[in-house]
Amino acid sequence: MKAHPLLVLVAASVLAASCSTSVEDDALPDCALDNGSAVLLLAQAVPTAELVPCVADLQPGWRFGGLDAGRGAARLWFDSPSMGSDFLDVRLGDSCRAAADESLVLVPGGSARLSQDVVVTAPPDSDIAVVPVASRHIATANALAAELAASGLTALVVPAGASASERVAAALQAGDFAVVVDDLSLADAVVHVHVPSAHRSLAVEWDDVAAELRDVKEAWEDQSYRGTWQFRFDGGCATYVVDATGPGAADLGEEIPAGLSFVARTTLDRFTQVHVGLRLDP
């Protein structure tokens, strides 16, 4: 059988267990072992590890950044146009660092996942409540709501029935932005924009309201996922360090298990014997 095109080179260089090796982004360490040499580098870096991290299904929006492997440790990382460079870093070593609060969960392959220090931020989409202070401001409020709607922003005029401050407070409590239309709006074409949960307001000129609201909403609704996962198994530990901000970040809790997995060392050993005629760990 024909040898795997990259394994011969790796067998000569990696089995010698020399210095650190870097692999560019065209060498995806996939679990199907279509590029077996990249997974081999990880396996050889930590020869005691019975499981080796690999990419099961590169998720939409993910880009494989690269791989570094040296004696006793290895890492691979991922980039994303929306979530940032190196938003996910996977490190392989022979042990896990101590954790104050351990919560172990069995995962496929017989490993135990330790999740810790995970913080997910994903504010819901916010609407815009246009609050006319008095009846004489209703026409201006309707015109502003129509202009915001024409700019693609969801805006509704809050009808009378309570004081303006109570209507603003209700909008903020619901997680919406509140745009107040009062006498100042009529005289100087300026409105006050109240940001939910931020305890602050912005004085915005009428012509800039749509653009300003869009910028503030995008910043407010940004998603983030930051934290550390650890996978323990015989002879090793894989640590996932996540620092992602941007659209899709809040979904990483589901995407990481779908995108990443492990290859058993016994599987890699059989693979190298078939393609190279050598044992991974002779």
PDB file of C-alpha atoms in Angstrom:
ATOM      1  CA  MET A   1       0.000   0.000   0.000  1.00  0.00           C
ATOM      2  CA  LYS A   2       1.227   3.468  -0.879  1.00  0.00           C
ATOM      3  CA  ALA A   3       2.581   5.446   2.076  1.00  0.00           C
ATOM      4  CA  HIS A   4       0.743   8.545   3.207  1.00  0.00           C
ATOM      5  CA  PRO A   5       2.438  11.492   1.394  1.00  0.00           C
ATOM      6  CA  LEU A   6       3.293  13.448   4.554  1.00  0.00           C
ATOM      7  CA  LEU A   7       3.860  10.650   7.032  1.00  0.00           C
ATOM      8  CA  VAL A   8       7.238   9.605   5.664  1.00  0.00           C
ATOM      9  CA  LEU A   9       8.681  13.041   6.339  1.00  0.00           C
ATOM     10  CA  VAL A  10       7.061  13.212   9.760  1.00  0.00           C
ATOM     11  CA  ALA A  11       8.228   9.734  10.691  1.00  0.00           C
ATOM     12  CA  ALA A  12      11.810  10.775   9.981  1.00  0.00           C
ATOM     13  CA  SER A  13      11.674  14.116  11.775  1.00  0.00           C
ATOM     14  CA  VAL A  14       9.176  13.694  14.593  1.00  0.00           C
ATOM     15  CA  LEU A  15      10.120  10.215  15.738  1.00  0.00           C
ATOM     16  CA  ALA A  16      13.560  11.643  16.364  1.00  0.00           C
ATOM     17  CA  ALA A  17      11.847  13.830  19.009  1.00  0.00           C
ATOM     18  CA  SER A  18      13.875  16.894  18.206  1.00  0.00           C
ATOM     19  CA  CYS A  19      12.958  20.543  18.663  1.00  0.00           C
ATOM     20  CA  SER A  20       9.622  22.308  18.337  1.00  0.00           C
ATOM     21  CA  THR A  21       7.814  22.024  14.995  1.00  0.00           C
ATOM     22  CA  SER A  22       5.307  24.492  13.508  1.00  0.00           C
ATOM     23  CA  VAL A  23       2.635  23.532  11.010  1.00  0.00           C
ATOM     24  CA  GLU A  24       0.905  26.077   8.798  1.00  0.00           C
ATOM     25  CA  ASP A  25      -2.836  26.419   8.332  1.00  0.00           C
ATOM     26  CA  ASP A  26      -2.953  24.026   5.358  1.00  0.00           C
ATOM     27  CA  ALA A  27      -2.164  21.079   7.645  1.00  0.00           C
ATOM     28  CA  LEU A  28      -5.468  20.603   9.453  1.00  0.00           C
ATOM     29  CA  PRO A  29      -5.205  17.902  12.160  1.00  0.00           C
ATOM     30  CA  ASP A  30      -8.490  16.246  11.207  1.00  0.00           C
ATOM     31  CA  CYS A  31      -9.914  13.264  13.057  1.00  0.00           C
ATOM     32  CA  ALA A  32     -10.371  11.337   9.783  1.00  0.00           C
ATOM     33  CA  LEU A  33      -6.559  11.400   9.470  1.00  0.00           C
ATOM     34  CA  ASP A  34      -6.672  12.710   5.899  1.00  0.00           C
ATOM     35  CA  ASN A  35      -3.661  14.696   7.040  1.00  0.00           C
ATOM     36  CA  GLY A  36      -2.308  12.188   9.534  1.00  0.00           C
ATOM     37  CA  SER A  37       1.029  13.911   9.959  1.00  0.00           C
ATOM     38  CA  ALA A  38      -0.495  16.894  11.789  1.00  0.00           C
ATOM     39  CA  VAL A  39      -2.150  14.661  14.387  1.00  0.00           C
ATOM     40  CA  LEU A  40       1.072  12.667  14.620  1.00  0.00           C
ATOM     41  CA  LEU A  41       2.955  15.778  15.661  1.00  0.00           C
ATOM     42  CA  LEU A  42       0.564  16.239  18.568  1.00  0.00           C
ATOM     43  CA  ALA A  43       0.826  12.581  19.549  1.00  0.00           C
ATOM     44  CA  GLN A  44       4.607  12.575  19.489  1.00  0.00           C
ATOM     45  CA  ALA A  45       4.832  15.784  21.534  1.00  0.00           C
ATOM     46  CA  VAL A  46       3.116  14.073  24.490  1.00  0.00           C
ATOM     47  CA  PRO A  47       3.859  10.351  24.104  1.00  0.00           C
ATOM     48  CA  THR A  48       1.984   9.398  27.295  1.00  0.00           C
ATOM     49  CA  ALA A  49      -1.366  10.783  26.120  1.00  0.00           C
ATOM     50  CA  GLU A  50      -3.838   8.061  25.195  1.00  0.00           C
ATOM     51  CA  LEU A  51      -6.060  10.549  23.341  1.00  0.00           C
ATOM     52  CA  VAL A  52      -4.914  13.228  20.894  1.00  0.00           C
ATOM     53  CA  PRO A  53      -6.990  16.355  20.005  1.00  0.00           C
ATOM     54  CA  CYS A  54      -8.208  16.641  16.429  1.00  0.00           C
ATOM     55  CA  VAL A  55     -10.748  18.498  14.284  1.00  0.00           C
ATOM     56  CA  ALA A  56     -13.919  16.500  13.696  1.00  0.00           C
ATOM     57  CA  ASP A  57     -15.831  19.153  11.744  1.00  0.00           C
ATOM     58  CA  LEU A  58     -14.450  22.650  11.229  1.00  0.00           C
ATOM     59  CA  GLN A  59     -17.439  24.819  12.146  1.00  0.00           C
ATOM     60  CA  PRO A  60     -18.762  27.595   9.876  1.00  0.00           C
ATOM     61  CA  GLY A  61     -16.774  30.763  10.477  1.00  0.00           C
ATOM     62  CA  TRP A  62     -13.795  28.927  12.000  1.00  0.00           C
ATOM     63  CA  ARG A  63     -10.336  28.991  10.399  1.00  0.00           C
ATOM     64  CA  PHE A  64      -7.525  26.708  11.490  1.00  0.00           C
ATOM     65  CA  GLY A  65      -4.672  28.996  12.507  1.00  0.00           C
ATOM     66  CA  GLY A  66      -1.799  26.540  12.956  1.00  0.00           C
ATOM     67  CA  LEU A  67      -0.073  24.015  15.185  1.00  0.00           C
ATOM     68  CA  ASP A  68       3.052  24.041  17.333  1.00  0.00           C
ATOM     69  CA  ALA A  69       4.490  20.830  18.742  1.00  0.00           C
ATOM     70  CA  GLY A  70       7.545  20.367  20.947  1.00  0.00           C
ATOM     71  CA  ARG A  71       8.884  17.966  23.515  1.00  0.00           C
ATOM     72  CA  GLY A  72       6.213  17.538  26.212  1.00  0.00           C
ATOM     73  CA  ALA A  73       3.628  20.029  24.916  1.00  0.00           C
ATOM     74  CA  ALA A  74       1.682  21.010  21.812  1.00  0.00           C
ATOM     75  CA  ARG A  75      -0.994  23.499  20.825  1.00  0.00           C
ATOM     76  CA  LEU A  76      -3.291  24.273  17.944  1.00  0.00           C
ATOM     77  CA  TRP A  77      -5.389  27.386  17.516  1.00  0.00           C
ATOM     78  CA  PHE A  78      -8.307  28.751  15.541  1.00  0.00           C
ATOM     79  CA  ASP A  79      -9.195  32.169  14.122  1.00  0.00           C
ATOM     80  CA  SER A  80     -12.482  33.697  13.044  1.00  0.00           C
ATOM     81  CA  PRO A  81     -13.340  36.821  11.040  1.00  0.00           C
ATOM     82  CA  SER A  82     -16.234  37.499  13.435  1.00  0.00           C
ATOM     83  CA  MET A  83     -14.846  36.270  16.784  1.00  0.00           C
ATOM     84  CA  GLY A  84     -11.209  37.300  16.506  1.00  0.00           C
ATOM     85  CA  SER A  85      -7.737  35.894  16.003  1.00  0.00           C
ATOM     86  CA  ASP A  86      -6.816  32.925  18.207  1.00  0.00           C
ATOM     87  CA  PHE A  87     -10.314  32.830  19.714  1.00  0.00           C
ATOM     88  CA  LEU A  88      -9.828  29.138  20.560  1.00  0.00           C
ATOM     89  CA  ASP A  89      -6.538  27.677  21.760  1.00  0.00           C
ATOM     90  CA  VAL A  90      -6.120  23.917  22.334  1.00  0.00           C
ATOM     91  CA  ARG A  91      -3.143  22.767  24.407  1.00  0.00           C
ATOM     92  CA  LEU A  92      -1.996  19.212  24.973  1.00  0.00           C
ATOM     93  CA  GLY A  93       0.140  18.228  27.949  1.00  0.00           C
ATOM     94  CA  ASP A  94       0.728  15.291  30.250  1.00  0.00           C
ATOM     95  CA  SER A  95      -1.386  16.698  33.110  1.00  0.00           C
ATOM     96  CA  CYS A  96      -4.069  19.258  33.945  1.00  0.00           C
ATOM     97  CA  ARG A  97      -3.524  22.223  36.197  1.00  0.00           C
ATOM     98  CA  ALA A  98      -5.281  22.129  39.533  1.00  0.00           C
ATOM     99  CA  ALA A  99      -8.814  23.510  39.610  1.00  0.00           C
ATOM    100  CA  ALA A 100     -10.631  24.869  42.621  1.00  0.00           C
ATOM    101  CA  ASP A 101     -14.054  23.586  41.604  1.00  0.00           C
ATOM    102  CA  GLU A 102     -13.951  20.391  39.588  1.00  0.00           C
ATOM    103  CA  SER A 103     -17.002  19.226  37.707  1.00  0.00           C
ATOM    104  CA  LEU A 104     -16.138  16.153  35.663  1.00  0.00           C
ATOM    105  CA  VAL A 105     -18.315  14.997  32.775  1.00  0.00           C
ATOM    106  CA  LEU A 106     -17.654  11.864  30.730  1.00  0.00           C
ATOM    107  CA  VAL A 107     -17.246  12.598  27.012  1.00  0.00           C
ATOM    108  CA  PRO A 108     -16.784  10.314  23.970  1.00  0.00           C
ATOM    109  CA  GLY A 109     -13.455   8.518  24.007  1.00  0.00           C
ATOM    110  CA  GLY A 110     -13.486   7.898  27.734  1.00  0.00           C
ATOM    111  CA  SER A 111     -12.142  11.321  28.674  1.00  0.00           C
ATOM    112  CA  ALA A 112     -13.452  13.535  31.446  1.00  0.00           C
ATOM    113  CA  ARG A 113     -14.294  17.134  30.753  1.00  0.00           C
ATOM    114  CA  LEU A 114     -13.655  19.733  33.411  1.00  0.00           C
ATOM    115  CA  SER A 115     -15.439  23.012  32.718  1.00  0.00           C
ATOM    116  CA  GLN A 116     -14.405  26.042  34.707  1.00  0.00           C
ATOM    117  CA  ASP A 117     -14.469  29.846  34.649  1.00  0.00           C
ATOM    118  CA  VAL A 118     -16.794  29.965  31.645  1.00  0.00           C
ATOM    119  CA  VAL A 119     -18.587  33.279  31.138  1.00  0.00           C
ATOM    120  CA  VAL A 120     -21.038  33.725  28.276  1.00  0.00           C
ATOM    121  CA  THR A 121     -22.514  37.123  27.412  1.00  0.00           C
ATOM    122  CA  ALA A 122     -25.311  37.339  24.896  1.00  0.00           C
ATOM    123  CA  PRO A 123     -27.772  40.193  25.441  1.00  0.00           C
ATOM    124  CA  PRO A 124     -30.988  39.680  23.481  1.00  0.00           C
ATOM    125  CA  ASP A 125     -31.778  41.833  20.488  1.00  0.00           C
ATOM    126  CA  SER A 126     -33.059  45.175  21.714  1.00  0.00           C
ATOM    127  CA  ASP A 127     -35.900  47.189  20.247  1.00  0.00           C
ATOM    128  CA  ILE A 128     -36.176  50.980  20.365  1.00  0.00           C
ATOM    129  CA  ALA A 129     -38.937  52.650  22.345  1.00  0.00           C
ATOM    130  CA  VAL A 130     -39.622  56.212  21.236  1.00  0.00           C
ATOM    131  CA  VAL A 131     -41.101  58.033  24.226  1.00  0.00           C
ATOM    132  CA  PRO A 132     -42.951  61.318  23.624  1.00  0.00           C
ATOM    133  CA  VAL A 133     -42.957  63.292  26.857  1.00  0.00           C
ATOM    134  CA  ALA A 134     -46.277  65.019  26.164  1.00  0.00           C
ATOM    135  CA  SER A 135     -49.045  64.910  23.584  1.00  0.00           C
ATOM    136  CA  ARG A 136     -47.499  67.778  21.630  1.00  0.00           C
ATOM    137  CA  HIS A 137     -44.457  65.574  20.952  1.00  0.00           C
ATOM    138  CA  ILE A 138     -46.380  62.659  19.423  1.00  0.00           C
ATOM    139  CA  ALA A 139     -46.093  63.805  15.813  1.00  0.00           C
ATOM    140  CA  THR A 140     -42.331  64.256  16.159  1.00  0.00           C
ATOM    141  CA  ALA A 141     -42.046  60.858  17.876  1.00  0.00           C
ATOM    142  CA  ASN A 142     -43.958  59.183  15.033  1.00  0.00           C
ATOM    143  CA  ALA A 143     -41.716  60.846  12.446  1.00  0.00           C
ATOM    144  CA  LEU A 144     -38.602  59.690  14.295  1.00  0.00           C
ATOM    145  CA  ALA A 145     -39.910  56.111  14.620  1.00  0.00           C
ATOM    146  CA  ALA A 146     -40.651  56.055  10.895  1.00  0.00           C
ATOM    147  CA  GLU A 147     -37.153  57.293  10.097  1.00  0.00           C
ATOM    148  CA  LEU A 148     -35.569  54.651  12.328  1.00  0.00           C
ATOM    149  CA  ALA A 149     -37.728  51.941  10.777  1.00  0.00           C
ATOM    150  CA  ALA A 150     -36.645  53.079   7.321  1.00  0.00           C
ATOM    151  CA  SER A 151     -33.043  52.606   8.461  1.00  0.00           C
ATOM    152  CA  GLY A 152     -33.750  48.983   9.416  1.00  0.00           C
ATOM    153  CA  LEU A 153     -34.173  49.552  13.152  1.00  0.00           C
ATOM    154  CA  THR A 154     -37.195  48.252  15.039  1.00  0.00           C
ATOM    155  CA  ALA A 155     -38.801  51.302  16.655  1.00  0.00           C
ATOM    156  CA  LEU A 156     -42.212  51.793  18.261  1.00  0.00           C
ATOM    157  CA  VAL A 157     -43.785  54.862  19.811  1.00  0.00           C
ATOM    158  CA  VAL A 158     -44.785  54.230  23.424  1.00  0.00           C
ATOM    159  CA  PRO A 159     -48.293  55.598  23.980  1.00  0.00           C
ATOM    160  CA  ALA A 160     -49.207  57.834  26.876  1.00  0.00           C
ATOM    161  CA  GLY A 161     -50.689  56.423  30.069  1.00  0.00           C
ATOM    162  CA  ALA A 162     -47.834  56.922  32.505  1.00  0.00           C
ATOM    163  CA  SER A 163     -45.186  59.535  33.122  1.00  0.00           C
ATOM    164  CA  ALA A 164     -42.307  59.751  30.668  1.00  0.00           C
ATOM    165  CA  SER A 165     -39.846  58.564  33.314  1.00  0.00           C
ATOM    166  CA  GLU A 166     -41.988  55.498  34.041  1.00  0.00           C
ATOM    167  CA  ARG A 167     -42.230  54.654  30.341  1.00  0.00           C
ATOM    168  CA  VAL A 168     -38.476  55.049  29.915  1.00  0.00           C
ATOM    169  CA  ALA A 169     -37.853  52.835  32.963  1.00  0.00           C
ATOM    170  CA  ALA A 170     -40.193  50.169  31.589  1.00  0.00           C
ATOM    171  CA  ALA A 171     -38.386  50.166  28.248  1.00  0.00           C
ATOM    172  CA  LEU A 172     -34.969  49.859  29.903  1.00  0.00           C
ATOM    173  CA  GLN A 173     -36.198  47.071  32.176  1.00  0.00           C
ATOM    174  CA  ALA A 174     -37.343  45.180  29.077  1.00  0.00           C
ATOM    175  CA  GLY A 175     -33.838  45.544  27.619  1.00  0.00           C
ATOM    176  CA  ASP A 176     -34.848  48.102  25.006  1.00  0.00           C
ATOM    177  CA  PHE A 177     -33.326  51.444  24.145  1.00  0.00           C
ATOM    178  CA  ALA A 178     -35.423  54.496  25.016  1.00  0.00           C
ATOM    179  CA  VAL A 179     -35.373  57.591  22.808  1.00  0.00           C
ATOM    180  CA  VAL A 180     -37.020  60.566  24.499  1.00  0.00           C
ATOM    181  CA  VAL A 181     -38.731  63.237  22.428  1.00  0.00           C
ATOM    182  CA  ASP A 182     -39.423  66.477  24.300  1.00  0.00           C
ATOM    183  CA  ASP A 183     -39.365  70.242  23.814  1.00  0.00           C
ATOM    184  CA  LEU A 184     -35.623  70.146  23.229  1.00  0.00           C
ATOM    185  CA  SER A 185     -36.224  67.847  20.275  1.00  0.00           C
ATOM    186  CA  LEU A 186     -38.658  70.317  18.785  1.00  0.00           C
ATOM    187  CA  ALA A 187     -36.408  73.333  19.353  1.00  0.00           C
ATOM    188  CA  ASP A 188     -32.892  72.024  18.732  1.00  0.00           C
ATOM    189  CA  ALA A 189     -33.436  68.708  16.893  1.00  0.00           C
ATOM    190  CA  VAL A 190     -31.732  66.759  19.691  1.00  0.00           C
ATOM    191  CA  VAL A 191     -33.014  63.605  21.388  1.00  0.00           C
ATOM    192  CA  HIS A 192     -31.806  61.714  24.457  1.00  0.00           C
ATOM    193  CA  VAL A 193     -31.018  58.033  23.994  1.00  0.00           C
ATOM    194  CA  HIS A 194     -31.077  55.880  27.145  1.00  0.00           C
ATOM    195  CA  VAL A 195     -29.015  52.669  26.992  1.00  0.00           C
ATOM    196  CA  PRO A 196     -30.488  49.610  28.802  1.00  0.00           C
ATOM    197  CA  SER A 197     -28.729  48.605  32.026  1.00  0.00           C
ATOM    198  CA  ALA A 198     -25.953  51.117  31.405  1.00  0.00           C
ATOM    199  CA  HIS A 199     -27.323  53.933  33.594  1.00  0.00           C
ATOM    200  CA  ARG A 200     -26.372  56.508  31.010  1.00  0.00           C
ATOM    201  CA  SER A 201     -27.927  58.552  28.253  1.00  0.00           C
ATOM    202  CA  LEU A 202     -26.646  60.141  25.071  1.00  0.00           C
ATOM    203  CA  ALA A 203     -27.649  63.472  23.587  1.00  0.00           C
ATOM    204  CA  VAL A 204     -27.847  62.811  19.854  1.00  0.00           C
ATOM    205  CA  GLU A 205     -28.668  65.186  17.027  1.00  0.00           C
ATOM    206  CA  TRP A 206     -31.691  64.200  14.969  1.00  0.00           C
ATOM    207  CA  ASP A 207     -29.699  63.594  11.776  1.00  0.00           C
ATOM    208  CA  ASP A 208     -27.352  61.209  13.597  1.00  0.00           C
ATOM    209  CA  VAL A 209     -29.893  59.189  15.580  1.00  0.00           C
ATOM    210  CA  ALA A 210     -30.115  56.183  13.247  1.00  0.00           C
ATOM    211  CA  ALA A 211     -26.356  55.801  12.821  1.00  0.00           C
ATOM    212  CA  GLU A 212     -25.664  56.390  16.520  1.00  0.00           C
ATOM    213  CA  LEU A 213     -28.308  53.907  17.632  1.00  0.00           C
ATOM    214  CA  ARG A 214     -27.035  51.268  15.245  1.00  0.00           C
ATOM    215  CA  ASP A 215     -23.472  51.622  16.571  1.00  0.00           C
ATOM    216  CA  VAL A 216     -24.558  51.595  20.216  1.00  0.00           C
ATOM    217  CA  LYS A 217     -26.873  48.609  19.687  1.00  0.00           C
ATOM    218  CA  GLU A 218     -24.178  46.581  17.937  1.00  0.00           C
ATOM    219  CA  ALA A 219     -21.743  47.218  20.776  1.00  0.00           C
ATOM    220  CA  TRP A 220     -24.382  46.423  23.396  1.00  0.00           C
ATOM    221  CA  GLU A 221     -25.518  43.227  21.706  1.00  0.00           C
ATOM    222  CA  ASP A 222     -22.003  41.873  21.123  1.00  0.00           C
ATOM    223  CA  GLN A 223     -21.659  38.281  22.232  1.00  0.00           C
ATOM    224  CA  SER A 224     -18.691  36.894  24.105  1.00  0.00           C
ATOM    225  CA  TYR A 225     -17.538  33.510  25.391  1.00  0.00           C
ATOM    226  CA  ARG A 226     -14.551  33.310  27.671  1.00  0.00           C
ATOM    227  CA  GLY A 227     -13.387  30.374  29.711  1.00  0.00           C
ATOM    228  CA  THR A 228     -11.408  27.165  30.002  1.00  0.00           C
ATOM    229  CA  TRP A 229     -12.342  23.561  29.356  1.00  0.00           C
ATOM    230  CA  GLN A 230     -10.106  20.672  30.385  1.00  0.00           C
ATOM    231  CA  PHE A 231     -10.276  17.103  29.105  1.00  0.00           C
ATOM    232  CA  ARG A 232      -8.513  14.545  31.269  1.00  0.00           C
ATOM    233  CA  PHE A 233      -7.549  11.086  30.072  1.00  0.00           C
ATOM    234  CA  ASP A 234      -4.873   8.489  30.692  1.00  0.00           C
ATOM    235  CA  GLY A 235      -1.438  10.050  30.380  1.00  0.00           C
ATOM    236  CA  GLY A 236      -2.557  13.487  29.296  1.00  0.00           C
ATOM    237  CA  CYS A 237      -4.783  16.536  29.369  1.00  0.00           C
ATOM    238  CA  ALA A 238      -6.212  18.751  26.631  1.00  0.00           C
ATOM    239  CA  THR A 239      -7.019  22.313  27.669  1.00  0.00           C
ATOM    240  CA  TYR A 240      -9.298  24.489  25.561  1.00  0.00           C
ATOM    241  CA  VAL A 241      -8.857  28.216  26.217  1.00  0.00           C
ATOM    242  CA  VAL A 242     -11.668  30.275  24.682  1.00  0.00           C
ATOM    243  CA  ASP A 243     -11.605  34.058  24.307  1.00  0.00           C
ATOM    244  CA  ALA A 244     -14.198  34.953  21.693  1.00  0.00           C
ATOM    245  CA  THR A 245     -16.124  38.171  21.114  1.00  0.00           C
ATOM    246  CA  GLY A 246     -18.520  38.771  18.257  1.00  0.00           C
ATOM    247  CA  PRO A 247     -21.447  37.202  16.401  1.00  0.00           C
ATOM    248  CA  GLY A 248     -21.715  33.481  17.120  1.00  0.00           C
ATOM    249  CA  ALA A 249     -19.605  33.520  20.282  1.00  0.00           C
ATOM    250  CA  ALA A 250     -22.527  32.572  22.523  1.00  0.00           C
ATOM    251  CA  ASP A 251     -23.016  29.365  20.479  1.00  0.00           C
ATOM    252  CA  LEU A 252     -19.504  28.054  21.120  1.00  0.00           C
ATOM    253  CA  GLY A 253     -20.687  25.883  24.005  1.00  0.00           C
ATOM    254  CA  GLU A 254     -22.412  23.721  21.400  1.00  0.00           C
ATOM    255  CA  GLU A 255     -20.015  24.238  18.496  1.00  0.00           C
ATOM    256  CA  ILE A 256     -16.815  23.232  20.300  1.00  0.00           C
ATOM    257  CA  PRO A 257     -17.952  19.641  21.048  1.00  0.00           C
ATOM    258  CA  ALA A 258     -19.255  19.370  17.462  1.00  0.00           C
ATOM    259  CA  GLY A 259     -16.061  20.737  15.945  1.00  0.00           C
ATOM    260  CA  LEU A 260     -13.351  19.112  18.063  1.00  0.00           C
ATOM    261  CA  SER A 261     -12.766  15.559  19.215  1.00  0.00           C
ATOM    262  CA  PHE A 262      -9.954  13.061  19.904  1.00  0.00           C
ATOM    263  CA  VAL A 263      -8.119  10.250  18.150  1.00  0.00           C
ATOM    264  CA  ALA A 264      -7.065   7.276  20.250  1.00  0.00           C
ATOM    265  CA  ARG A 265      -3.344   6.552  20.282  1.00  0.00           C
ATOM    266  CA  THR A 266      -4.069   2.958  19.325  1.00  0.00           C
ATOM    267  CA  THR A 267      -5.795   4.232  16.170  1.00  0.00           C
ATOM    268  CA  LEU A 268      -2.794   6.404  15.310  1.00  0.00           C
ATOM    269  CA  ASP A 269      -0.453   3.486  15.904  1.00  0.00           C
ATOM    270  CA  ARG A 270      -2.371   1.314  13.438  1.00  0.00           C
ATOM    271  CA  PHE A 271      -2.426   4.218  10.973  1.00  0.00           C
ATOM    272  CA  THR A 272       1.344   4.661  10.970  1.00  0.00           C
ATOM    273  CA  GLN A 273       1.970   0.938  10.651  1.00  0.00           C
ATOM    274  CA  VAL A 274      -0.264   0.765   7.554  1.00  0.00           C
ATOM    275  CA  HIS A 275       1.057   3.900   5.826  1.00  0.00           C
ATOM    276  CA  VAL A 276       4.656   4.057   6.972  1.00  0.00           C
ATOM    277  CA  GLY A 277       5.457   0.604   8.292  1.00  0.00           C
ATOM    278  CA  LEU A 278       6.574   2.033  11.657  1.00  0.00           C
ATOM    279  CA  ARG A 279       5.009   2.044  15.085  1.00  0.00           C
ATOM    280  CA  LEU A 280       4.157   5.452  16.490  1.00  0.00           C
ATOM    281  CA  ASP A 281       5.597   4.366  19.842  1.00  0.00           C
ATOM    282  CA  PRO A 282       8.066   1.561  19.088  1.00  0.00           C
TER     283      PRO A 282
END
